[in-house]
CSV table of C-alpha atoms and ligand atoms in Angstrom, one decimal:
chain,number,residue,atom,x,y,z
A,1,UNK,CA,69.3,-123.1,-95.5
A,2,UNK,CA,65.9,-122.2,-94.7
A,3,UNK,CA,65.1,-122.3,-91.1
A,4,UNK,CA,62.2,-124.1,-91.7
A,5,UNK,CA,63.8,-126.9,-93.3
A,6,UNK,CA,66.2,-127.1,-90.4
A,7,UNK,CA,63.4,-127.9,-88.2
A,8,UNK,CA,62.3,-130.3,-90.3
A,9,UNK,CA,65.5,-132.1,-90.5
A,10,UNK,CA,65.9,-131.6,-86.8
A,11,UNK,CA,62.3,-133.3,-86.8
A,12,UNK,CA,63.3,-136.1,-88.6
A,13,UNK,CA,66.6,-136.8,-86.8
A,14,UNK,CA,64.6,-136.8,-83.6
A,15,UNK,CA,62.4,-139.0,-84.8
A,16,UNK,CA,65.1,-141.3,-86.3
A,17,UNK,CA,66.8,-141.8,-82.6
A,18,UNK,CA,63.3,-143.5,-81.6
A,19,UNK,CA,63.2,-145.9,-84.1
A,20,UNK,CA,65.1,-148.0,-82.4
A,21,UNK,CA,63.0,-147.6,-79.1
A,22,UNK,CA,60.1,-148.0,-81.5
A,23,UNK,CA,61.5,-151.7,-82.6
A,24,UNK,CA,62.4,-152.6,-78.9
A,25,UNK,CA,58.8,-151.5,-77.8
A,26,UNK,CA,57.3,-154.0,-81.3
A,27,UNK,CA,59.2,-156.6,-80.5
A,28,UNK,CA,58.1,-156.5,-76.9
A,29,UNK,CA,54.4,-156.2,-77.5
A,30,UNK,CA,54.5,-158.8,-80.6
A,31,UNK,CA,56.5,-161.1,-78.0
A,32,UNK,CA,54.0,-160.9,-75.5
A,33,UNK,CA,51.0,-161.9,-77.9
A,34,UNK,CA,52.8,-164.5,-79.9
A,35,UNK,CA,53.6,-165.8,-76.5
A,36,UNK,CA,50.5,-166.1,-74.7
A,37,UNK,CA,48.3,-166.6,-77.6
A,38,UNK,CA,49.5,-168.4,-80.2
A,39,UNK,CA,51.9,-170.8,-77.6
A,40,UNK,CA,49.9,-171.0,-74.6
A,41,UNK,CA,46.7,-170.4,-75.3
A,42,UNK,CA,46.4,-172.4,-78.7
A,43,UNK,CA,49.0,-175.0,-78.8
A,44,UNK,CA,49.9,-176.0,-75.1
A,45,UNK,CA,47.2,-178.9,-73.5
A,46,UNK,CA,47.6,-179.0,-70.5
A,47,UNK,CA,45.9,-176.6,-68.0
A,48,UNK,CA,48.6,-176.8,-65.4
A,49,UNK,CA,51.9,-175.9,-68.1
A,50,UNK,CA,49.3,-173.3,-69.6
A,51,UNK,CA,49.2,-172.0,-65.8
A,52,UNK,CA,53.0,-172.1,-65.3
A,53,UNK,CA,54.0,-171.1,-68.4
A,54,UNK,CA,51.7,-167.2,-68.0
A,55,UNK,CA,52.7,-166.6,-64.7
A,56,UNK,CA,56.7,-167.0,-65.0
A,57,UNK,CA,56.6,-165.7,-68.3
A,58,UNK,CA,54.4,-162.3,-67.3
A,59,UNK,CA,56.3,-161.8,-64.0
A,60,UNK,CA,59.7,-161.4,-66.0
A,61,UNK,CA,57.6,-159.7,-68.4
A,62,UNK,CA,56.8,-156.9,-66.7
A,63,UNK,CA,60.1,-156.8,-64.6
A,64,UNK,CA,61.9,-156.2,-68.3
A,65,UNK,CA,59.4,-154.0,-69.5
A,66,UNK,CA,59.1,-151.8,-66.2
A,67,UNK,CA,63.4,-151.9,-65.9
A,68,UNK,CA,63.4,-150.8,-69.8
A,69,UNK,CA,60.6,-147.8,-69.1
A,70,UNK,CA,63.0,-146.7,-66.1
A,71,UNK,CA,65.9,-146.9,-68.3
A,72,UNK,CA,64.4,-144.5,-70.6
A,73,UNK,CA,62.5,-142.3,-68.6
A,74,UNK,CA,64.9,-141.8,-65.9
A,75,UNK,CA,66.3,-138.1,-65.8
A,76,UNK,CA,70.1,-137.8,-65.8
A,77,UNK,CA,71.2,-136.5,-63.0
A,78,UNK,CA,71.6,-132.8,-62.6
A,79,UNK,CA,74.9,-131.0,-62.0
A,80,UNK,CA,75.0,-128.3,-59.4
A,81,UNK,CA,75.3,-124.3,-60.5
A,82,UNK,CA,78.7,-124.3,-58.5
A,83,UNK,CA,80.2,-126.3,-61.0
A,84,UNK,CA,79.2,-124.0,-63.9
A,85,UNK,CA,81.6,-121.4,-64.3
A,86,UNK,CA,80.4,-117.8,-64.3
A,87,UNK,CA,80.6,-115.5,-67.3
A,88,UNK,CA,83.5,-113.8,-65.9
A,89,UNK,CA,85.5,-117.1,-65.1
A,90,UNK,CA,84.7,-118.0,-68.6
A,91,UNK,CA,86.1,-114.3,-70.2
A,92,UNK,CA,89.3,-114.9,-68.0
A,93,UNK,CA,89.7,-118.4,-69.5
A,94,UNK,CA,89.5,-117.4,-72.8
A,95,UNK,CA,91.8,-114.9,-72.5
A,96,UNK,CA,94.1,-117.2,-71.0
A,97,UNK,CA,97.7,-117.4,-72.9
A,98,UNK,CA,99.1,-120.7,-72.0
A,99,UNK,CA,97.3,-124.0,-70.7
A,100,UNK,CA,99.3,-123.6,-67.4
A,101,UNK,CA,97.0,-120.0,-66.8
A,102,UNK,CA,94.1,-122.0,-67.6
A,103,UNK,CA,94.5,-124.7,-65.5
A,104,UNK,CA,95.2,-121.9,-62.8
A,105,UNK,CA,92.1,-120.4,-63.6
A,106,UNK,CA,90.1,-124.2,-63.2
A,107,UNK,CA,92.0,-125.0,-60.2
A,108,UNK,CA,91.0,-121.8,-57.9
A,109,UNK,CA,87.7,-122.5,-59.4
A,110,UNK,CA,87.7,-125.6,-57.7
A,111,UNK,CA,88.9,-124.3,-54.7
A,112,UNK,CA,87.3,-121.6,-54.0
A,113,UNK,CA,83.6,-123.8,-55.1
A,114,UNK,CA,85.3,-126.4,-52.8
A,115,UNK,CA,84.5,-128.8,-55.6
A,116,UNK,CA,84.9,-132.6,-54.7
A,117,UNK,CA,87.5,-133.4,-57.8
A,118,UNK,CA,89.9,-136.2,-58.4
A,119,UNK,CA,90.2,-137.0,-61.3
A,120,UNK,CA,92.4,-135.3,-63.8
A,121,UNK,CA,93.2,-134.8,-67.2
A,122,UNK,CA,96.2,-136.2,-69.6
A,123,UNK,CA,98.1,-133.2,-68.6
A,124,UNK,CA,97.1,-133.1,-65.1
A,125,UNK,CA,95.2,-130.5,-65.2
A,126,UNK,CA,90.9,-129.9,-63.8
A,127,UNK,CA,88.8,-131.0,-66.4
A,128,UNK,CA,86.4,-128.5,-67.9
A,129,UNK,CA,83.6,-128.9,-70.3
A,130,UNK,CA,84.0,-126.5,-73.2
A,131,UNK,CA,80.2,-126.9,-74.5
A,132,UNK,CA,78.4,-126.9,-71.2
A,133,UNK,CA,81.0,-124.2,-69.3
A,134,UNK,CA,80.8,-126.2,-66.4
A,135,UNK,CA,84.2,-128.3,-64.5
A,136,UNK,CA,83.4,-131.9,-64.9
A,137,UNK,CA,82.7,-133.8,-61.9
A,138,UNK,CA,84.9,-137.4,-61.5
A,139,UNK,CA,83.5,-139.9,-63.9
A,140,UNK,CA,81.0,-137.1,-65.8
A,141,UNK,CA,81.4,-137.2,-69.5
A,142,UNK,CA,80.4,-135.3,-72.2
A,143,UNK,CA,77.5,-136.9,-74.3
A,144,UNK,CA,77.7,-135.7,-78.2
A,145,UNK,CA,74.8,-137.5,-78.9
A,146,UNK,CA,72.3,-135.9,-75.8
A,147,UNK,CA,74.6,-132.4,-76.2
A,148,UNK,CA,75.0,-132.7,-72.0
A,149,UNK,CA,77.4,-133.9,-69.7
A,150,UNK,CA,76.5,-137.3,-68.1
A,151,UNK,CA,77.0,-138.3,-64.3
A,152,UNK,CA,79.4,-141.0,-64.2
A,153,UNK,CA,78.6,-141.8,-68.3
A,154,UNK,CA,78.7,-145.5,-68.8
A,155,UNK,CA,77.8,-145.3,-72.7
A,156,UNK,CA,74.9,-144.1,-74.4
A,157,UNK,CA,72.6,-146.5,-75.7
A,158,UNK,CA,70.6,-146.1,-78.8
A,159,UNK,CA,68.0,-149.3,-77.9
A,160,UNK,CA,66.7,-146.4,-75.2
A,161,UNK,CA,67.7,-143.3,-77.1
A,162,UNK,CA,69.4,-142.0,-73.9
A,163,UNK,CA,72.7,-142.5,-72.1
A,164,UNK,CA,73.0,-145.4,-68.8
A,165,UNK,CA,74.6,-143.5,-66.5
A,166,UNK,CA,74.6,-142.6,-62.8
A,167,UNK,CA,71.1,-142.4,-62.5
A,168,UNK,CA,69.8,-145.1,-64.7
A,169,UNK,CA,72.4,-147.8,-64.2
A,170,UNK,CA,70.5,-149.9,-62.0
A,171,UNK,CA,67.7,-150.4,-64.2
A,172,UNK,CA,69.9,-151.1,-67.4
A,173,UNK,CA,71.6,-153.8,-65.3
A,174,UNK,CA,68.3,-155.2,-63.8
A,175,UNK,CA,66.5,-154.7,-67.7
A,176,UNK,CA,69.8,-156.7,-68.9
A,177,UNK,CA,69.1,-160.1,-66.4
A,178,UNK,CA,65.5,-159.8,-67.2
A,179,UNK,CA,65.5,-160.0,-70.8
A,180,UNK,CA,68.0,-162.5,-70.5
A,181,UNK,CA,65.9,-164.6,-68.1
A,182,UNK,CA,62.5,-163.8,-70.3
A,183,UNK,CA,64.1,-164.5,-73.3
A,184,UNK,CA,65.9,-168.0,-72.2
A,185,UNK,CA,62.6,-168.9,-70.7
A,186,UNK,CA,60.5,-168.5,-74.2
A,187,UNK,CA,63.0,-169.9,-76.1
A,188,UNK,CA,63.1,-173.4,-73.8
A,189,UNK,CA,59.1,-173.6,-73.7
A,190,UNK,CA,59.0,-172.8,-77.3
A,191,UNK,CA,61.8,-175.9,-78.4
A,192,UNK,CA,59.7,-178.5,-78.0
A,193,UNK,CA,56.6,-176.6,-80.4
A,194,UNK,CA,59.0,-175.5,-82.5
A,195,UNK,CA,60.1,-179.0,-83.1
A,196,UNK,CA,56.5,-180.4,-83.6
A,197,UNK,CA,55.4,-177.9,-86.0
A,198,UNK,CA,58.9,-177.3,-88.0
A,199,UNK,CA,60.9,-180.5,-88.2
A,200,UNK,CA,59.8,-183.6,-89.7
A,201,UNK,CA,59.3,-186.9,-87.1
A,202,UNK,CA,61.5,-189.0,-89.5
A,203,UNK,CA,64.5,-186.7,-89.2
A,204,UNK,CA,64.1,-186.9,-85.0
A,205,UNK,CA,64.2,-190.2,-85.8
A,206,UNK,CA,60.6,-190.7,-84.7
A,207,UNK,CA,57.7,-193.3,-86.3
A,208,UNK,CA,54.6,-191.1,-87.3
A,209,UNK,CA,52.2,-193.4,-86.3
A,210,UNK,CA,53.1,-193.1,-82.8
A,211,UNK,CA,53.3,-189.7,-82.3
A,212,UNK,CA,50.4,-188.6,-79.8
A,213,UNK,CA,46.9,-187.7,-81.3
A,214,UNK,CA,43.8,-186.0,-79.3
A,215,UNK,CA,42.7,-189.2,-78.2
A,216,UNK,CA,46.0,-191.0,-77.1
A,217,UNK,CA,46.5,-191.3,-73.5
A,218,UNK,CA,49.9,-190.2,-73.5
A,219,UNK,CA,51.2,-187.6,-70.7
A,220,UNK,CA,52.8,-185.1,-73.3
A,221,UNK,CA,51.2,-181.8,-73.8
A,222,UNK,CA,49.8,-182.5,-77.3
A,223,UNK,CA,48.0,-179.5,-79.8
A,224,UNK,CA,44.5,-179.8,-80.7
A,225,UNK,CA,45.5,-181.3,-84.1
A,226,UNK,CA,47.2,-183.9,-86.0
A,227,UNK,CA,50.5,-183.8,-86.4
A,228,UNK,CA,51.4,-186.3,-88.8
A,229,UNK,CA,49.0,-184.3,-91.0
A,230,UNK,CA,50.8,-180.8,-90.1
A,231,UNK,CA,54.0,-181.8,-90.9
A,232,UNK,CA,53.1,-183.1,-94.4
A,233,UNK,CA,54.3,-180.9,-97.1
A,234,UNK,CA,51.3,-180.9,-99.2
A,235,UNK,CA,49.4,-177.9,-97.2
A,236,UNK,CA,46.6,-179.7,-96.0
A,237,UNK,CA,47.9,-178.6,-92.1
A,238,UNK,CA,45.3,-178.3,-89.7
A,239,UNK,CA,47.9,-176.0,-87.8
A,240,UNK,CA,47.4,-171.9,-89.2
A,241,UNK,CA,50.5,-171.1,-90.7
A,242,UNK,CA,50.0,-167.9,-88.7
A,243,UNK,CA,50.6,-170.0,-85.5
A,244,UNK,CA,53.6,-172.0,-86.9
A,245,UNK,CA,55.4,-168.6,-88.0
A,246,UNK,CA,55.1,-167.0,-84.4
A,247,UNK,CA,56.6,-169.9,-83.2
A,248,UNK,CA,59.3,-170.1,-85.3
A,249,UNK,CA,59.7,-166.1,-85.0
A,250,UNK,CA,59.6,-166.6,-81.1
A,251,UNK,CA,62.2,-168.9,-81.0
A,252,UNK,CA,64.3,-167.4,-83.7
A,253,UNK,CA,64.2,-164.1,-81.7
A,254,UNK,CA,64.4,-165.2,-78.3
A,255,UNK,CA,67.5,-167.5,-78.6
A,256,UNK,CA,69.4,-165.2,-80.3
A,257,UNK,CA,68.3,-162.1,-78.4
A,258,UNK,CA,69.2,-164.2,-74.9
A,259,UNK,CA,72.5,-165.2,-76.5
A,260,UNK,CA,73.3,-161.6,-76.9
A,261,UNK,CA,72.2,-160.3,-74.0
A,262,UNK,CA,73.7,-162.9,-72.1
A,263,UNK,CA,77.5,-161.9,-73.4
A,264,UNK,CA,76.4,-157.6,-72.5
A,265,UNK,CA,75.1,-159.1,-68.7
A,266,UNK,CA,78.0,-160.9,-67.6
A,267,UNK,CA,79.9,-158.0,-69.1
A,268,UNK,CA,78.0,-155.5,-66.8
A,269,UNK,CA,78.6,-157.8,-63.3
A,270,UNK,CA,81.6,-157.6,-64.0
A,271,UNK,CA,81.7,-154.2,-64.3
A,272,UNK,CA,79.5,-153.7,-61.8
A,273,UNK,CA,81.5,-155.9,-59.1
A,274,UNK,CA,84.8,-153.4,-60.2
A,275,UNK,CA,82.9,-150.5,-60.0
A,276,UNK,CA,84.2,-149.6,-63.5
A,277,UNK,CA,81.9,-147.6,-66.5
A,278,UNK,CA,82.3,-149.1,-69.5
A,279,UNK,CA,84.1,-146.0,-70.5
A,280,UNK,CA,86.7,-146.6,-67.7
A,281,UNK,CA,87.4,-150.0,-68.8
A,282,UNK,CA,88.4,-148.9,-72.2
A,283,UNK,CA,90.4,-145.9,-70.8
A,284,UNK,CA,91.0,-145.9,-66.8
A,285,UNK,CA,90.6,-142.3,-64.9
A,286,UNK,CA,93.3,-140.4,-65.0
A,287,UNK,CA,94.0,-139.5,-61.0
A,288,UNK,CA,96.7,-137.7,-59.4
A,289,UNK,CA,99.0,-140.4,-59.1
A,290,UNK,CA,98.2,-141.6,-62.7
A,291,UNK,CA,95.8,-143.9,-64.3
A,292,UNK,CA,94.0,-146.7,-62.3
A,293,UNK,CA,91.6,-148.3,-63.4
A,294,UNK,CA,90.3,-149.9,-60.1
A,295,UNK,CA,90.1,-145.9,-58.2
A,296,UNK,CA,86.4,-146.6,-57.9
A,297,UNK,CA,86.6,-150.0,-56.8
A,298,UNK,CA,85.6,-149.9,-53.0
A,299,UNK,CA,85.2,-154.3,-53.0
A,300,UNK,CA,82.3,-155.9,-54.3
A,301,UNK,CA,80.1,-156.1,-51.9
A,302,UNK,CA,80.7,-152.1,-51.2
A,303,UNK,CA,80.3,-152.0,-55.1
A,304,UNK,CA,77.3,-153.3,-55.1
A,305,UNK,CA,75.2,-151.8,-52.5
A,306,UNK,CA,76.7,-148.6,-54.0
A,307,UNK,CA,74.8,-149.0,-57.1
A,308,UNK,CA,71.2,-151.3,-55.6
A,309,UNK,CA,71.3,-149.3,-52.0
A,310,UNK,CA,71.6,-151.2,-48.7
A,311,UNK,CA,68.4,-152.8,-48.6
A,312,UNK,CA,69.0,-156.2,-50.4
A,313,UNK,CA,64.9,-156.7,-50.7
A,314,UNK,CA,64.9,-153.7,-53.2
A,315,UNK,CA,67.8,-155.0,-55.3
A,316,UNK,CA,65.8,-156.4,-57.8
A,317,UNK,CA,62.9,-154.5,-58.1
A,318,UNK,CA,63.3,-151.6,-60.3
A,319,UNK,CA,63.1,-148.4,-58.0
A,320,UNK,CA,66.0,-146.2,-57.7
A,321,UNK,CA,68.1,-147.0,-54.5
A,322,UNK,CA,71.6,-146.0,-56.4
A,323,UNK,CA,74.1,-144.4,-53.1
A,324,UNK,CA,74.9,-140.9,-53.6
A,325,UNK,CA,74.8,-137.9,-55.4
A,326,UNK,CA,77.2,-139.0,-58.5
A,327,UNK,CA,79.3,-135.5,-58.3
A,328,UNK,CA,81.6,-137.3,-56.1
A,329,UNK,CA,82.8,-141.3,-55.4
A,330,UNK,CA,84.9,-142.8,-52.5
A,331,UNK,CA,88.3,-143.7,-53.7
A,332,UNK,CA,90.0,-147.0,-52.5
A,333,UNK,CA,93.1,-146.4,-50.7
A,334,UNK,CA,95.8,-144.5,-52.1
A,335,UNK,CA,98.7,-146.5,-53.3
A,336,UNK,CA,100.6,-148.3,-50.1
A,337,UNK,CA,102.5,-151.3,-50.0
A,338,UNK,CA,99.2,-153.5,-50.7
A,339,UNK,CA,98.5,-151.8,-53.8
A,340,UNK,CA,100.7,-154.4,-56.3
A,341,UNK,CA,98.3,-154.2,-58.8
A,342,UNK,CA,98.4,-150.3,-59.5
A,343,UNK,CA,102.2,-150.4,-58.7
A,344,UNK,CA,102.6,-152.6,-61.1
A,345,UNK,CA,100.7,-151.1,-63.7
A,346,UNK,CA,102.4,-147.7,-62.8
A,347,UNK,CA,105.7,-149.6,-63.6
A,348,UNK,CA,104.9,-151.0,-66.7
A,349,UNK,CA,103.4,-147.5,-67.9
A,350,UNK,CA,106.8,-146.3,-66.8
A,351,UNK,CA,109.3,-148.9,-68.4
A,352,UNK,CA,107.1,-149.0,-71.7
A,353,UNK,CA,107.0,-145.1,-72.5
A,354,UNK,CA,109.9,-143.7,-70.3
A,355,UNK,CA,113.5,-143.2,-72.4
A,356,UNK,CA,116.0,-144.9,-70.3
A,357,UNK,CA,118.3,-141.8,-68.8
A,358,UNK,CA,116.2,-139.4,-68.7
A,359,UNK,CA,115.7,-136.9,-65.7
A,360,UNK,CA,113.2,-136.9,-62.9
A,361,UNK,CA,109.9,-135.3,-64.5
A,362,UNK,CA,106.8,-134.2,-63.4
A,363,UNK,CA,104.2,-136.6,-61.9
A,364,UNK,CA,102.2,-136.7,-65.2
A,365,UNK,CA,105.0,-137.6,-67.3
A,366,UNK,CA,106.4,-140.4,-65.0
A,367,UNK,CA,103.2,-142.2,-66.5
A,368,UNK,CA,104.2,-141.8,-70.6
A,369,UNK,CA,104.4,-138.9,-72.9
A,370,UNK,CA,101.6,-136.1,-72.5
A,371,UNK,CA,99.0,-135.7,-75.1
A,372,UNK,CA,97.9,-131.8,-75.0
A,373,UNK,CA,94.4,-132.7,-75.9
A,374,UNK,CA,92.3,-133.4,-72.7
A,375,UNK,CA,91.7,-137.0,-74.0
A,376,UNK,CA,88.0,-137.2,-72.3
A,377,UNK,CA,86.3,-134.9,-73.4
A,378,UNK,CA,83.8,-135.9,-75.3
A,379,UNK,CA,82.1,-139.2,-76.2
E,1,LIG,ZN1,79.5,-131.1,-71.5
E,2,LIG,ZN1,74.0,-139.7,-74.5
């Protein structure tokens, strides 16, 4: 193929991965005039609702929107040369005739970089990045999608064409709550319009004639037209269908999108409160004593100033205060007799896949049957 319709297609395959980004950034923009013109500004009454209703709604506006920009925007973090392997490692490796030489070859690598490893692969061995050349750091993943490895990968996302990962978790987790707190917030001040200008008074059960008009002296917040006559079916609406679509579209979008969101936040505190990716809570890291899926987990409240920094102020603003580098994590005590949990877990690993009979193996295999493939590779 030509080269230059490679480029093209690489063009257009770029350009596809934004769309997404592209609808987020619509929606967000299209939500923010439907909200403050066609809701507050031309059907709510009342000056002091009108008041309340911009300022909540623009401060968790522009906490979502800035927590989404630093989702986005944030650089992954970079990994240190002395992780790389040098050209001569590399010729060694590939010359390598068994998988024991090569994990020789990793392992003095390791050593003599003094690289902070734990984590292992199926077989035991250092993991090692074929397509970067480089010996994964604990938690690191490579991304097929950006072509790198990730710090401590979580997943990549296509809403923000990137992956959340060490660097950019924070902000994913804080542009999670906001949206969720945005979008439950427009979809409760938009019910009670949406009601009004949607569904007919008899089917609430209510008489037209007594529903408020402009010169009633009820308390309500009432629009600057007649109802009765809105809701009539023969088009004669004072209301612009313009304004009665955006309302319907805002609370359409809002409920489900805080529905949604709701389900992926929890998900993520919990996550969060473990210290777990969501990688890790599909497929635990693989240490030297086995798989445990808590390694990470240091107790919650460790777990959380690990991730929003140790000045609680900051927590919910969205500036980076993540703890560390991401090349290396504090592991939770080793199993002792406290440890049930991973005991347990080890034992159940062992009954389920272990022949009954069979001769003491090798550390690896006391958890199941070895897999040659590395198993995490790539995502
Ligand atoms: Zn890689
Ligand atoms: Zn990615």
């Amino acid at each position: 193929m030509p080269k230059k319709s490679l480029g093209c297609i690489g063009l257009l395959i770029a350009a596809t991965k934004w769309l997404p980004v592209l609808v987020t950034c619509t929606i967000f923009t299209w939500g923010w005039y439907a909200y403050t013109f066609q809701l507050v500004l031309f059907s709510m009454e009342l000056l002091v609702q009108k008041i309340l209703c911009l300022i909540i709604f623009n401060i968790l506006y522009i906490f979502a929107l800035w927590s989404y920009l630093q989702t986005i925007s944030t650089p992954h973090g970079r990994i240190p040369i002395k992780f790389f392997l040098t050209p001569e490692i590399s010729e060694e490796l590939a010359k390598a005739s068994s998988d024991q030489k090569r994990d020789d070859i990793l392992a003095y690598v390791v050593k003599r970089n003094d690289l902070p490893v734990s984590c292992r692969t199926y077989s035991g061995g250092i993991r090692y990045c074929e397509k970067c050349n480089l010996i994964k750091p604990d938690r690191c993943h490579h991304c097929s999608i950006c072509g790198i490895c990730v710090l401590k990968m979580d997943h990549h996302c296509p809403w923000i064409n990137n992956c959340v990962s060490f660097t950019n978790y924070k902000f994913f987790v804080l542009f999670l709550g906001y949206t969720f707190a945005l979008c439950l917030f427009v979809a409760a001040t938009t019910f009670p319009y949406f009601l009004r200008f949607w569904i007919p008074p008899e089917s609430l059960g209510i008489d037209k004639s007594n529903l408020p008009n402009s010169n009633g002296t009820d308390t309500m917040p009432k629009p600057n037209y007649d109802i009765g006559q809105m809701l009539s079916n023969n088009g004669e609406s004072s209301v612009p269908f313009s304004t009665k679509f955006h309302i319907l579209f805002l609370f359409f979008v809002s409920g489900m999108l805080s529905f949604g969101v709701m389900f992926l936040f929890c998900y993520h505190i919990f996550l969060l409160l473990n210290n777990r990716s969501t990688l890790e809570s599909f497929r635990p890291p693989l240490m030297t004593y086995g798989p445990d899926k808590n390694a990470f987990n240091l107790g919650r409240r460790e777990n959380l100033m690990q991730l929003f920094g140790r000045s609680k102020l900051l927590w919910l603003v969205p500036i980076y205060t993540t703890e560390g580098s991401g090349l290396s994590y504090d592991l939770r005590p080793q199993l002792g007799n406290a440890d049930e949990e991973v005991r347990q877990e080890l034992l159940n690993h062992r009954n389920h896949n272990q022949p009954p009979n069979q001769g003491p193996q090798q550390p690896y295999s006391a958890i199941g049957p070895i897999p040659r493939n590395d198993g995490d590779t790539e995502v």
